[in-house]
XYZ file of C-alpha atoms in Angstrom:
641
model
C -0.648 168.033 -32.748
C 1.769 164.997 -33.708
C 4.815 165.349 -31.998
C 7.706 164.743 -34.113
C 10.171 162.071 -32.886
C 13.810 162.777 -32.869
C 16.476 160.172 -31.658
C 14.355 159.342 -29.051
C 12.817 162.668 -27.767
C 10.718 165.533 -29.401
C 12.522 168.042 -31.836
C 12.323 171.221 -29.635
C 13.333 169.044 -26.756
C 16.115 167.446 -28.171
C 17.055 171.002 -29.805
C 17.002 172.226 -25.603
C 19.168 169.699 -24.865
C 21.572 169.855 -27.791
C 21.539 173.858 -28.017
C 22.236 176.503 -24.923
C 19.271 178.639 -24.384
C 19.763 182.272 -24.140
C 19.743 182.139 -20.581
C 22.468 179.947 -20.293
C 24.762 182.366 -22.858
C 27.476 184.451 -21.390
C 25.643 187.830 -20.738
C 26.914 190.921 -23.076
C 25.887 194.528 -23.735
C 27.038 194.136 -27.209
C 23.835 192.469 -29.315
C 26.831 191.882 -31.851
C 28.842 189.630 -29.481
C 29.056 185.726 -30.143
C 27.320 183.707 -27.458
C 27.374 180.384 -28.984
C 23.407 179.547 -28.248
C 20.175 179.573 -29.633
C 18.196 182.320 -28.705
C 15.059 181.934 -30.156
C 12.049 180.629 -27.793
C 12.442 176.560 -27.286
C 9.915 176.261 -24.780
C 6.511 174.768 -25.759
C 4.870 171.824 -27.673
C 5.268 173.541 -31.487
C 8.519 171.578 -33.145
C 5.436 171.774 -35.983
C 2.982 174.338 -36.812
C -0.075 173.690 -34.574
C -2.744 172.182 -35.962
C -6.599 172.493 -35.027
C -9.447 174.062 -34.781
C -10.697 177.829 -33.583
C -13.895 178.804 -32.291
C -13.660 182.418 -33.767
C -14.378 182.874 -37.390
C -17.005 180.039 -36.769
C -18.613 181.364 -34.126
C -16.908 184.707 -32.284
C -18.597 184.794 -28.988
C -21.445 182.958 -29.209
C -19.153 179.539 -28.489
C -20.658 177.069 -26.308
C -19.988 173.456 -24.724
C -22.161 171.874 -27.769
C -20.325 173.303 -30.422
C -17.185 172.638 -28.994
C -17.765 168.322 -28.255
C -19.597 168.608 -31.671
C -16.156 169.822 -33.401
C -14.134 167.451 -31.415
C -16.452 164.730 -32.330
C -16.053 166.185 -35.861
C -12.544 165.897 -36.232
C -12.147 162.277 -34.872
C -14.867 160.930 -37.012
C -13.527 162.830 -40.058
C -10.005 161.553 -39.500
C -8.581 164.853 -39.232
C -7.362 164.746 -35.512
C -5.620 161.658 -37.004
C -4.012 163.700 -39.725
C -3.043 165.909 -37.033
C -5.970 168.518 -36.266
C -5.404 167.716 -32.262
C -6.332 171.693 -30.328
C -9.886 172.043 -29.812
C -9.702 176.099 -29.364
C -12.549 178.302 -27.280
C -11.607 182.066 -28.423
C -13.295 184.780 -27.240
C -16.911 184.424 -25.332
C -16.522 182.113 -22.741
C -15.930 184.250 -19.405
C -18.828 185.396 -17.032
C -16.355 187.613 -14.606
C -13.805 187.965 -12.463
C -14.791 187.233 -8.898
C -13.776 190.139 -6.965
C -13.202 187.999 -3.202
C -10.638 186.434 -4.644
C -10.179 187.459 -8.184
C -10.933 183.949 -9.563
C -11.814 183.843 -13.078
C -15.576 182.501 -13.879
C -17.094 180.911 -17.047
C -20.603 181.372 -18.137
C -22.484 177.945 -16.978
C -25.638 178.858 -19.272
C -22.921 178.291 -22.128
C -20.644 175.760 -20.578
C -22.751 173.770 -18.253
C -20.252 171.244 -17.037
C -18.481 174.522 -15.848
C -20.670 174.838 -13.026
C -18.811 172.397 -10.635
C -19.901 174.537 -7.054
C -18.082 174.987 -3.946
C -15.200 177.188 -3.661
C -13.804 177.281 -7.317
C -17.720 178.127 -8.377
C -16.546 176.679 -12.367
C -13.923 174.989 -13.761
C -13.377 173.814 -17.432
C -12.083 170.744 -16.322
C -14.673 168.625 -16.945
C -14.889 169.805 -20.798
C -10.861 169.682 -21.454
C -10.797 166.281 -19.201
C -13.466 165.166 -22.160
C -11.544 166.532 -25.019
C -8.596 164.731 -23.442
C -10.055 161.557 -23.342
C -10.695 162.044 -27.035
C -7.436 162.148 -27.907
C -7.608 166.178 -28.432
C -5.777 168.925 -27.014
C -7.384 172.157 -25.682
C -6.681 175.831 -26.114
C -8.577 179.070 -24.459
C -8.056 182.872 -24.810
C -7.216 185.540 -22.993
C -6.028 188.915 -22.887
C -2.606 190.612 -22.112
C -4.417 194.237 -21.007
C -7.475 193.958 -19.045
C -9.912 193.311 -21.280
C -10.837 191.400 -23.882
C -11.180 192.503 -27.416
C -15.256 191.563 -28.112
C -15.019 194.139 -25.262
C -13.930 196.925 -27.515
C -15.923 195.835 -30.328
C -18.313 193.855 -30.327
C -22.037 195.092 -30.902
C -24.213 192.654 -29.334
C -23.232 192.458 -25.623
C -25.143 189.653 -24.718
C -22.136 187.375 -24.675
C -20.192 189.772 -22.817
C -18.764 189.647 -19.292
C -21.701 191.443 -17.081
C -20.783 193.107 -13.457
C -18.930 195.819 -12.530
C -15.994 197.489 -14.018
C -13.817 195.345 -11.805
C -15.734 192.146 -12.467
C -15.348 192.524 -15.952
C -11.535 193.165 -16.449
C -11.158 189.713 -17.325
C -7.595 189.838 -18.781
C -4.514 188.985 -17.744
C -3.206 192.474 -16.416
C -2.263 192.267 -12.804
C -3.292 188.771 -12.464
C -1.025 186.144 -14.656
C 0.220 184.836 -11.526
C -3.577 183.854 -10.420
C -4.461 183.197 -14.201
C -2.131 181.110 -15.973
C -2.027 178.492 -12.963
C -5.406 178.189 -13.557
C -5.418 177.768 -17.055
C -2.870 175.303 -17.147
C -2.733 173.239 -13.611
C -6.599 173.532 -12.986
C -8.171 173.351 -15.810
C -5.845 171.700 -17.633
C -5.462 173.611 -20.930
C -2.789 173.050 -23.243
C -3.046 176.136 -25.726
C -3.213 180.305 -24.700
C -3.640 182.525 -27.057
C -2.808 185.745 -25.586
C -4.710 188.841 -27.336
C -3.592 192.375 -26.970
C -6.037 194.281 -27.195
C -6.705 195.501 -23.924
C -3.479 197.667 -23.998
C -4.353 198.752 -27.479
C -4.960 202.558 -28.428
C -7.571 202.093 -31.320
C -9.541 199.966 -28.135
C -9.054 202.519 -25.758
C -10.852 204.933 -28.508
C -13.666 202.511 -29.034
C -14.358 202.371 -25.529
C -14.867 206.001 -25.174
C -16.854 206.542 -28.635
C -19.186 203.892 -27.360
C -19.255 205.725 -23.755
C -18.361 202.243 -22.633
C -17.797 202.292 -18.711
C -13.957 201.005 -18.387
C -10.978 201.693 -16.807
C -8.158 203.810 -18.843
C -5.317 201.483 -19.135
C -2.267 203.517 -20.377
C -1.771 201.794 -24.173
C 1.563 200.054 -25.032
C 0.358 199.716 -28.467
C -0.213 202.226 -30.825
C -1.202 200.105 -34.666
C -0.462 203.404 -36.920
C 3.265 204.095 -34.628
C 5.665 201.897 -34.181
C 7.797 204.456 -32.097
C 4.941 205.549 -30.030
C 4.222 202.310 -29.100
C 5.939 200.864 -25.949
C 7.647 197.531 -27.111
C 9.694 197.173 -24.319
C 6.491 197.267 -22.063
C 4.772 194.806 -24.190
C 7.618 192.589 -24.870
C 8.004 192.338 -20.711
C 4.075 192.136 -20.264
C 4.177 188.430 -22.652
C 7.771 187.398 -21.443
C 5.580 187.425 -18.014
C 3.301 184.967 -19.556
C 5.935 182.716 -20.940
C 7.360 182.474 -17.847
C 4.603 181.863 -15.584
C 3.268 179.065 -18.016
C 6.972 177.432 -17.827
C 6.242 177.145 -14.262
C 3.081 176.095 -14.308
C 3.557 173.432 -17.272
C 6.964 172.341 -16.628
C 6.806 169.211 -19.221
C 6.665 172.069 -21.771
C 3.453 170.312 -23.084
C 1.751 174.157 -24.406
C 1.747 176.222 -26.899
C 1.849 180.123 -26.392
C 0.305 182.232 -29.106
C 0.801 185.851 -29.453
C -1.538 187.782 -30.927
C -0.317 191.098 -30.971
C -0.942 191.653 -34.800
C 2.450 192.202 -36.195
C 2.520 195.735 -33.616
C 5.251 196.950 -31.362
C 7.484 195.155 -33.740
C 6.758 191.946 -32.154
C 8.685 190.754 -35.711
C 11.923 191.436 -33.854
C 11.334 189.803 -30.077
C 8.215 187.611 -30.809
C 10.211 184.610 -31.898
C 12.101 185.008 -28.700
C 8.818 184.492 -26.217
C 6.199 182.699 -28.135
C 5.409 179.676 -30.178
C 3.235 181.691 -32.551
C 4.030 185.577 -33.940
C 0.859 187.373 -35.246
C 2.100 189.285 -38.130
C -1.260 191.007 -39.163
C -4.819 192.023 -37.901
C -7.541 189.830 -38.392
C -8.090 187.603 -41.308
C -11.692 188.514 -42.918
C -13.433 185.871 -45.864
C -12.744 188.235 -48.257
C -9.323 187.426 -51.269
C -7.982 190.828 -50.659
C -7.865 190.809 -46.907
C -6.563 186.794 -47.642
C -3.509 188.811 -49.072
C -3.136 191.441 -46.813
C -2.397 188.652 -43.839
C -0.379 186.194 -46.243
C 2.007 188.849 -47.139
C 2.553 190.028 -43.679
C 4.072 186.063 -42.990
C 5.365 185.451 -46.249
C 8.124 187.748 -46.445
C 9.933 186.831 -43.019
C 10.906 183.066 -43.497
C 13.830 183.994 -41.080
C 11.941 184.764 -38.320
C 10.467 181.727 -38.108
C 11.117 177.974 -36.927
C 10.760 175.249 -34.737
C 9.439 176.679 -31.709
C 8.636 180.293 -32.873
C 6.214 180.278 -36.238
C 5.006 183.316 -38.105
C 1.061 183.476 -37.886
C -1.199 185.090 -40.275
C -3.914 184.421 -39.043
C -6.650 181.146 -38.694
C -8.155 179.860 -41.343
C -11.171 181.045 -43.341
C -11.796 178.504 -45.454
C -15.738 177.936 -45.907
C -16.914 181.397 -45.860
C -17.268 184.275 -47.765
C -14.467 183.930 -50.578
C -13.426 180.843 -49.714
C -16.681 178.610 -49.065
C -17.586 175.635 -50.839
C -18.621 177.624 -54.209
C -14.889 179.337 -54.279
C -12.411 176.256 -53.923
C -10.065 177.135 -56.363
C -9.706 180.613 -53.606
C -9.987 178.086 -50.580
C -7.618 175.535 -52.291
C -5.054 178.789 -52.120
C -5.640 179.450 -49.059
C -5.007 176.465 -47.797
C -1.918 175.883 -49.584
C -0.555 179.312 -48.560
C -1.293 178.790 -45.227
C 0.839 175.276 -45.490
C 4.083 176.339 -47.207
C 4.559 179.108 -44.939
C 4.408 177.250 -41.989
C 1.899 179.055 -40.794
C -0.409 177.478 -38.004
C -3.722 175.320 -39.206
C -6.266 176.611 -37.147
C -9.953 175.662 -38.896
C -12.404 178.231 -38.615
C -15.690 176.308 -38.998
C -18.713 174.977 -38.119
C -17.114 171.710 -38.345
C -20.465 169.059 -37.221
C -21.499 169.783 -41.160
C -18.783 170.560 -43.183
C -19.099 169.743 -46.789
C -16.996 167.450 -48.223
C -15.176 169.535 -50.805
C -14.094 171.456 -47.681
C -12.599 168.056 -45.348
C -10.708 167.277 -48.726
C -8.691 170.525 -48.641
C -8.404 170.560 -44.872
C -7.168 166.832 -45.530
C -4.662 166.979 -47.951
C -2.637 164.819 -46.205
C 0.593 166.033 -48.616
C 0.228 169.395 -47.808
C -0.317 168.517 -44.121
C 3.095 166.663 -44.668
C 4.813 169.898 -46.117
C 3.289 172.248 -43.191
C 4.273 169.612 -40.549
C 7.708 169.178 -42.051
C 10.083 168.234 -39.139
C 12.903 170.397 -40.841
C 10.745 173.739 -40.268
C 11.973 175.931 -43.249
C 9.389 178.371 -44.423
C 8.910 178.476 -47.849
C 11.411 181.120 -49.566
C 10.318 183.597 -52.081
C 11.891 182.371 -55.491
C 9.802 184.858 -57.605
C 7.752 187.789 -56.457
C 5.563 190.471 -58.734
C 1.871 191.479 -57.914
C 1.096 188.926 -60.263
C 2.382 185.995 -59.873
C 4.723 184.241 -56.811
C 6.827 181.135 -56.578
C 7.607 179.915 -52.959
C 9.599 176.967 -52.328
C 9.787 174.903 -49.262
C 13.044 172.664 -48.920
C 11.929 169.086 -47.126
C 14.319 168.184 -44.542
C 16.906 165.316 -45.198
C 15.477 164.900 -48.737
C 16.448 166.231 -52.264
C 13.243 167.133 -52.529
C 11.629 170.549 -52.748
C 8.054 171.702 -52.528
C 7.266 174.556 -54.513
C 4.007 176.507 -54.724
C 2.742 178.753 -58.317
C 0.292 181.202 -56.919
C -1.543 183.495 -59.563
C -2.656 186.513 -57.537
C -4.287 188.230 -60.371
C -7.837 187.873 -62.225
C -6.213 186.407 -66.023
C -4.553 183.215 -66.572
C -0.973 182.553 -66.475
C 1.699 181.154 -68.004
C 4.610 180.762 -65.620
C 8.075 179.225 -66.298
C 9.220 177.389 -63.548
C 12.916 177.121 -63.541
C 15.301 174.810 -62.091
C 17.105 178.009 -60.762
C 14.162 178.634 -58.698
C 14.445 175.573 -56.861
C 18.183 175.319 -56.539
C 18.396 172.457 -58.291
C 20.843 171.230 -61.488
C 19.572 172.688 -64.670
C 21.142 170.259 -66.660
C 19.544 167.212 -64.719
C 16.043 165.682 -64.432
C 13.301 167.350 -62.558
C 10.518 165.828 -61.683
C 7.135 166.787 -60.372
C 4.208 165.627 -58.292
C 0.597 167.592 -58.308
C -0.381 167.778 -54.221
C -3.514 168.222 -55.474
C -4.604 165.844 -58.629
C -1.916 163.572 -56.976
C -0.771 163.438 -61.378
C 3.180 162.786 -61.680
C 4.449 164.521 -64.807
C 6.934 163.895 -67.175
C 10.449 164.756 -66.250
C 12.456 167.711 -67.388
C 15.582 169.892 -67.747
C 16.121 173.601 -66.903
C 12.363 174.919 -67.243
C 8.961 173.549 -67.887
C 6.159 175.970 -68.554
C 3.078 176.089 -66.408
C -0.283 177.288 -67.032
C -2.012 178.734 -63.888
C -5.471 179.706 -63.743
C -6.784 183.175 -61.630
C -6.563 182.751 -58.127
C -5.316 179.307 -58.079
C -1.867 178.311 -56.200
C -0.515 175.075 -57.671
C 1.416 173.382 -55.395
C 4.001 170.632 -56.756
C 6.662 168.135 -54.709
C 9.948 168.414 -57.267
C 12.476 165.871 -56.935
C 16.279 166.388 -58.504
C 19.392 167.421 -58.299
C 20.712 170.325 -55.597
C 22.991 172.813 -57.571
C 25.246 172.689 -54.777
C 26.287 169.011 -54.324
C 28.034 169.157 -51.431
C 25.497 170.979 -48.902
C 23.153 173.366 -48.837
C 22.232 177.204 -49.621
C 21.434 178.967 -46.319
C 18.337 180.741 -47.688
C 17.184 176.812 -48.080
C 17.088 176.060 -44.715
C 15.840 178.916 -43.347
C 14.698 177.235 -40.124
C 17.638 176.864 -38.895
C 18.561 180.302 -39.140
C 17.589 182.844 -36.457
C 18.205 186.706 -36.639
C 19.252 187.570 -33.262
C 19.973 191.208 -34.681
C 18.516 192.082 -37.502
C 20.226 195.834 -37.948
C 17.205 197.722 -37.934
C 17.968 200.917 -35.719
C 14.011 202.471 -36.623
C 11.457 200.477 -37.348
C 9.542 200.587 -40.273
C 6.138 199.539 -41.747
C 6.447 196.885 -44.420
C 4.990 198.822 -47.924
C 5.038 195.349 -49.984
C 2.071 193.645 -47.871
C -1.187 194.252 -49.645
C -3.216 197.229 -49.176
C -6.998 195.284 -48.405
C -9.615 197.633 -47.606
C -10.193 197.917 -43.445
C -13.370 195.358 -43.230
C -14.189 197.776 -40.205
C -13.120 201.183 -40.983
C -13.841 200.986 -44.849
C -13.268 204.306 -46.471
C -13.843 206.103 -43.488
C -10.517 206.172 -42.308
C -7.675 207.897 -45.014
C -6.669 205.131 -46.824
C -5.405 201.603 -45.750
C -1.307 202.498 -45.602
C 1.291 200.172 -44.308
C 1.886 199.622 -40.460
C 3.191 196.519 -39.682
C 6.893 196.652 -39.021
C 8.972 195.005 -41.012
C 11.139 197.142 -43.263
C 14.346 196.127 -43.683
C 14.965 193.003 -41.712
C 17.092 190.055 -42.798
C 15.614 188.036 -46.372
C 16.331 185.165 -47.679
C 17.655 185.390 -51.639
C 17.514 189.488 -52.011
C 18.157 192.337 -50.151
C 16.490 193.851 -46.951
C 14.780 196.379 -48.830
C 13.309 193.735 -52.203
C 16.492 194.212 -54.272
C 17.933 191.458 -55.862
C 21.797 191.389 -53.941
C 24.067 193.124 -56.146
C 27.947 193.337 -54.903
C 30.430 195.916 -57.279
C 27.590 195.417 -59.837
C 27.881 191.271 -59.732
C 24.308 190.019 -59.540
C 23.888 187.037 -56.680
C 20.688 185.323 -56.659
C 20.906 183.456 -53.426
C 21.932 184.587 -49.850
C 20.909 186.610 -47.131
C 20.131 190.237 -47.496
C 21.261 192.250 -44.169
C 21.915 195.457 -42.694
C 25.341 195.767 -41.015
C 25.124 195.769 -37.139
C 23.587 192.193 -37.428
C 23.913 188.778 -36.150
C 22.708 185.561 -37.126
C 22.741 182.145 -35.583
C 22.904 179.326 -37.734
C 21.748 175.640 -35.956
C 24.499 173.382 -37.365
C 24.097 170.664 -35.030
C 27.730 169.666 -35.839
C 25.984 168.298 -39.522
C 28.331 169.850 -41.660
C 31.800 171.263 -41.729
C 32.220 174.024 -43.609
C 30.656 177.473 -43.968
C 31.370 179.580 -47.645
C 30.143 183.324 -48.960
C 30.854 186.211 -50.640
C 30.612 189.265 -48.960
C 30.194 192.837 -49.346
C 28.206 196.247 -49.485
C 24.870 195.925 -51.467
C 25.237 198.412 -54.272
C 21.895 199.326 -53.153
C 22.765 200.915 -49.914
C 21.438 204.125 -48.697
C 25.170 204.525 -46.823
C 27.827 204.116 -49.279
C 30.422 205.808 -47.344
C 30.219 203.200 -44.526
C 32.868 200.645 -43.453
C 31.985 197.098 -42.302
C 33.510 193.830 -41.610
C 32.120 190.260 -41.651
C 32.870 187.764 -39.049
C 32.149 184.277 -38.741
C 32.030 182.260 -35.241
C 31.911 178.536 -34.625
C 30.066 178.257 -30.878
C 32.041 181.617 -30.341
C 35.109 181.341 -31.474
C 36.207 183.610 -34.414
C 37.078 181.342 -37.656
C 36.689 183.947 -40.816
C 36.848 187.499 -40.667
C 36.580 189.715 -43.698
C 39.002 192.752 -44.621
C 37.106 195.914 -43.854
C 34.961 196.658 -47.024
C 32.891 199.397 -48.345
C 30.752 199.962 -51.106
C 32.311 199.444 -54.862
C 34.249 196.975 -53.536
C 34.568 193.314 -54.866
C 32.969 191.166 -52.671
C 35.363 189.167 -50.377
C 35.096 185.591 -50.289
C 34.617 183.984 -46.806
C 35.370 180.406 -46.002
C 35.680 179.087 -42.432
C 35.958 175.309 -41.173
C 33.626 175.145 -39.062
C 34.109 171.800 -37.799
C 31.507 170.406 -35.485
C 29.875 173.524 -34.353
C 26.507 173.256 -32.755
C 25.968 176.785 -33.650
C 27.819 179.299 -36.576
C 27.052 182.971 -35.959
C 27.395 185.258 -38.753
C 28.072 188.618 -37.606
C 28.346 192.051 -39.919
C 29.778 195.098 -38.137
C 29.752 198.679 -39.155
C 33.120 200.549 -37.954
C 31.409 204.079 -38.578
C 28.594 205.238 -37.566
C 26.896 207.822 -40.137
C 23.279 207.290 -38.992
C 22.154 205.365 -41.668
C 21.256 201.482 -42.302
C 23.876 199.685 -44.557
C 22.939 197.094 -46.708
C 25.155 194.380 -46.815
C 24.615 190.552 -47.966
C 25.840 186.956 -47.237
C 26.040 186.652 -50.868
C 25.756 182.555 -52.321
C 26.094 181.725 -48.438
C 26.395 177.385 -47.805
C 26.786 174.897 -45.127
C 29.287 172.186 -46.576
C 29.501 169.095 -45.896
C-alpha cells in the first residue's frame, strides 16, 4: 500500500502525534463527557484503504506457494503493485496443525514447500513473505478469533483441512494470541491479519454438529440472527486482545488488522475503535444481488469510517460470475462502488491470466486516486431510492468533488444531477470529468441531465464552486468525524440493506430478513432513521442526523476557527416529549451550549469560536429519560474558516 506522506511522516502517524489517543484521555463513566482526543483506532499501516490481492474468492483453500509468487509476479509486471496493489493475502487453507508439545502453529509443506525449514520451528513462512518482500509486496495471512477456522465449519471437501486430533486442529487464535501473533508478525514476518470469527459463531457451532463433525463446544459470542444474544462485550475484548498483542509485536505500526466479524455483535459501534478494517456484511458471492446486499451494509455508515478504521464490504469479485469479463458494465460498478466508499481493494483472482478488460478496471488509476484519497471521507449519500443512488466523495484540500450515478435497476435512466447534490454554487460553473472514458464535458449551471444505463455506476470528478465559501459542511468531510456515542441504547438490524437471497441457505431458511446492526446510528445529510432532517417543520438538507445521548469528535487540527448549526428535535422523533440540550467543546472546554429544546421547537442556532482546537466535540444530551431514542440533528452543521 502507498503510504501517504504528511509534513514529513505518514497520515495516521502524524494524526498519533498531533491527536491524544483514547488512552491518554482523562478517564470518565459518562460516554457523554468531553475528553478532548481521538478515539477511534490510530494504530496500523491504513491512513488509505488497503490495497491488494486475496487468495479467497480465487481460490478458497486450495491456495498454494505457486499461486501466490504467480500473483505477486502478476501484479508487478502488470503495474498494479505500482498503482498501489502492495498485500499479497493467503486466506483460509494454509495450516497443517497445531503442534501440541508446544502449541506451535504448522503450515502444510506439500502446499507451501519453502515452509518446510526443519529443526525446532518444523515451518516457517519466512522464506515466502522474505520473497514477497523483496518484491516490493506486502504480505497478509488469516486466522481465526475462536478456535477454528471457518472452511472448518463449512467446507465440503476436507482435503485442505487441518488433519490430527481435535487439539491439533484448533488452529485459531483462542487461548493462544500470545504464542500466535508473535509468530505471525516477528517470525514470519507478516504485515496483514485478517482475523475471522467464526469459530465463536453459533450458525458454526450448528454446522459442526449437523455434520457430526468431532470438535470442541466453544460457548458462541456471536449469535448472526440476535444482536442482544450475542456477547459483544466478549467479542469486542477477544479482538482488542489481538490489537494489542500485534502493537507489541509490530511496534513501527507497519500492519494492518482486519476484522471480519461480518457486521455482528454490533462491531458497527466498537470496530472502528480496534481495527483497521470493519466487516459490515457476510460474504460477498459473484452474484449483482448479493453485490448489493454487502455494498449497502458499508454505504450507509460514512461516519464510522476513516483514516485508520475503514468500513469493509467485503473483497472483490470482479471476474466471476456477474462480474467476469462478459459483465463489465456490473464489474465496472463494482469496482467503482467499492472505490468511493473507501472500502478496501482486495482482488479476488486468478491474477497469472487475467484478461485485459479486467487489469483496466482494477487499474483505473483515477478511481484508485479517489479510494486512496489522503483526506479519507467516504462518499455521502446525496440521493437514495431502490432505483437509482448518487454518492459523492469530497477530495481533500481541493474544490473538487467526486460523485458516482449508480442505476441499481434493470431500465435506463435519466438522472438529474444537481449542483445541490454536490454542495456546490448553483449559479456557478460545474464542470465534469468521465473516470472512465476520461471525456471532459461541457460546463454547466444548477443541473445537467444524465442518462444512465442498467447496472452501470458512472463515476464523474466535478470541479466548482462550494456553496459555503468560507469552509466546509460537516457531512463533507466525514472522515474527520468519529461517533464516539452514537445514542443507540438497543441495537437494531439495518432494514434498508438489500435483501439477496442466502447463496447457502437459499429458500430453506424463512426468508433473508435484516440482521446486521445498524439502525439508527449517526448519518450524514438525513436523519438516523432515512428521514430527510426536518426541525418545527423547516426542511434541512445537510447535517448530521443523531439520537440524543451522543457524542461526536470532530478532527479540526486547529484548520479552521469556527463551528455553526442549527439545532433541534427531528420532527420525526419517536419521543416528542423529551428534553435535550446541545453542547459544543473545543479540546474540552465548553464554547456553545443550546437552551434546553424539545420537539416543535424552532431550531436554535449554535455558533462557537472554536479557535485552534485540535478536536471539537459535539455533544447532545437528553435531560429525561422516557425510554425511548430521540432524534435530534446538527442541522446545516460547518467548520469555518
Amino acid at each position: 500500500m502507498a503510504r501517504t506522506r504528511w509534513l514529513g511522516c505518514t497520515l495516521i502517524a502524524c494524526l498519533a502525534l498531533a491527536v491524544p489517543v483514547a488512552a491518554q484521555a482523562p478517564r470518565s463513566s459518562d460516554p457523554l463527557a468531553p475528553t478532548g482526543a481521538w478515539s477511534a483506532n490510530v494504530r496500523g499501516q491504513a491512513a488509505t484503504p488497503p490495497m491488494g490481492w486475496s487468495s479467497w474468492n480465487a481460490f478458497e483453500t486450495a491456495i498454494d506457494e505457486d499461486k501466490v509468487l504467480g500473483t505477486a509476479r502478476a501484479l508487478v509486471s502488470t503495474g498494479l503493485a505500482k498503482l498501489g496493489y502492495r498485500y499479497v493475502n493467503i486466506d483460509d487453507g494454509w495450516w497443517a496443525k497445531r503442534r501440541l508439545s508446544d502449541g506451535r502453529l504448522q503450515i502444510r509443506t506439500d502446499k507451501f514447500p519453502s515452509a518446510a525449514v526443519g529443526g525446532a520451528e518444523g515451518t516457517s513462512f519466512r522464506p515466502l513473505t522474505d520473497r514477497l518482500h523483496a518484491m516490493g509486496l506486502k504480505a497478509g495471512i488469516y486466522t481465526d478469533i475462536g478456535r477454528n477456522s471457518c472452511s472448518q465449519s463449512y467446507s465440503v471437501d476436507t482435503t485442505h483441512l487441518p488433519r490430527g486430533t481435535v487439539k491439533e486442529r484448533e488452529i485459531g487464535l483462542a487461548g493462544h494470541v500470545e504464542r500466535d501473533i508473535p509468530l505471525f508478525f516477528r517470525e514470519w514476518g507478516f504485515d496483514y491479519l485478517k482475523v475471522d470469527a467464526c469459530g465463536t459463531d453459533e450458525t458454526s457451532q450448528q454446522a459442526w454438529q449437523a455434520r457430526r463433525a468431532d470438535f470442541a463446544a466453544y460457548p458462541p459470542m456471536i449469535v448472526r440472527d440476535s444482536v442482544n444474544r450475542s456477547d459483544i462485550a466478549g467479542l469486542k475484548a477477544a479482538y482488542q486482545a489481538v490489537a494489542d498483542a500485534i502493537a507489541h509485536a509490530r511496534p513501527n505500526g507497519d500492519h494492518v488488522l482486519s476484522l471480519c466479524a461480518w457486521g455482528a455483535a454490533n462491531v458497527r459501534s466498537w470496530g472502528k475503535d480496534v481495527g483497521n478494517l470493519v466487516r459490515t456484511s457476510n460474504d460477498i458471492t459473484p452474484v449483482w444481488g448479493r453485490m448489493l446486499h454487502t455494498f449497502d451494509s458499508a454505504a450507509g455508515r460514512p461516519l464510522y469510517g476513516h483514516p485508520g478504521a475503514w468500513n469493509d464490504p467485503d473483497m472483490l469479485f470482479i471476474g466471476h460470475g456477474d462480474f467476469d469479463a462478459r459483465h463489465l458494465t456490473e464489474a465496472r460498478s463494482h469496482f467503482a462502488l467499492w472505490a468511493v466508499t473507501n472500502a478496501p481493494l482486495l482482488i479476488g483472482y486468478d491474477m497469472r491470466d487475467a484478461p485485459r478488460s479486467l487489469l483496466d478496471i482494477w487499474g483505473n488509476a483515477d478511481l484508485v486516486r479517489a479510494n486512496q484519497d489522503p483526506g479519507g471521507h467516504q462518499a455521502v449519500i446525496a440521493y437514495a431510492s431502490d432505483d437509482v443512488q448518487i454518492f459523492v466523495k469530497t477530495l481533500a484540500g481541493t474544490d473538487r468533488k467526486v460523485v458516482a450515478i449508480f442505476n441499481r435497476g434493470t431500465g435506463p435512466a435519466n438522472v438529474k444531477l444537481m449542483a445541490e447534490h454536490l454542495k456546490f454554487a448553483p449559479d456557478a460553473p460545474i464542470a465534469l470529468r468521465d473516470l472512465w472514458s476520461k471525456e471532459r464535458t461541457a460546463p454547466f449551471t444548477g443541473m445537467r441531465t444524465i442518462a444512465v444505463a442498467p447496472r452501470e455506476t458512472v463515476v464523474f470528478e466535478a470541479t466548482g464552486t462550494r456553496a459555503l465559501a468560507t469552509g466546509h459542511y460537516l457531512s463533507e468531510l466525514p472522515g474527520r468525524v468519529n461517533v464516539a456515542a452514537d445514542g443507540v441504547v438497543a441495537p437494531q438490524a439495518d432494514p434498508t440493506i438489500h435483501r439477496a437471497m442466502d447463496p447457502w441457505a437459499g429458500t430453506i431458511s424463512g426468508g433473508s430478513r435484516p440482521v446486521y446492526a445498524g439502525w439508527g446510528g449517526a448519518q450524514a445529510d438525513q436523519a438516523p432513521y432515512g428521514e430527510t432532517i426536518r426541525l418545527a417543520g423547516i426542511e434541512h438538507r445537510t447535517g448530521i442526523g443523531v439520537l440524543a445521548n451522543s457524542r461526536l469528535e470532530v478532527r479540526n487540527d486547529r484548520e479552521y476557527r469556527r463551528f455553526s448549526a442549527r439545532v433541534g428535535v427531528d420532527d420525526n422523533t419517536t419521543n416528542p416529549a423529551a428534553e435535550v440540550e446541545f453542547l459544543v467543546y473545543a479540546d474540552r472546554r465548553l464554547v456553545a451550549r443550546s437552551p434546553r429544546m424539545r420537539f416543535g421547537q424552532p431550531p436554535a442556532t449554535l455558533t462557537a469560536d472554536i479557535g485552534s482546537a485540535r478536536i471539537v466535540e459535539l455533544v447532545v444530551r437528553q435531560r429525561n429519560d422516557l425510554g425511548r431514542p430521540t432524534t435530534t440533528a446538527w442541522a446545516d452543521a460547518a467548520l469555518l474558516r
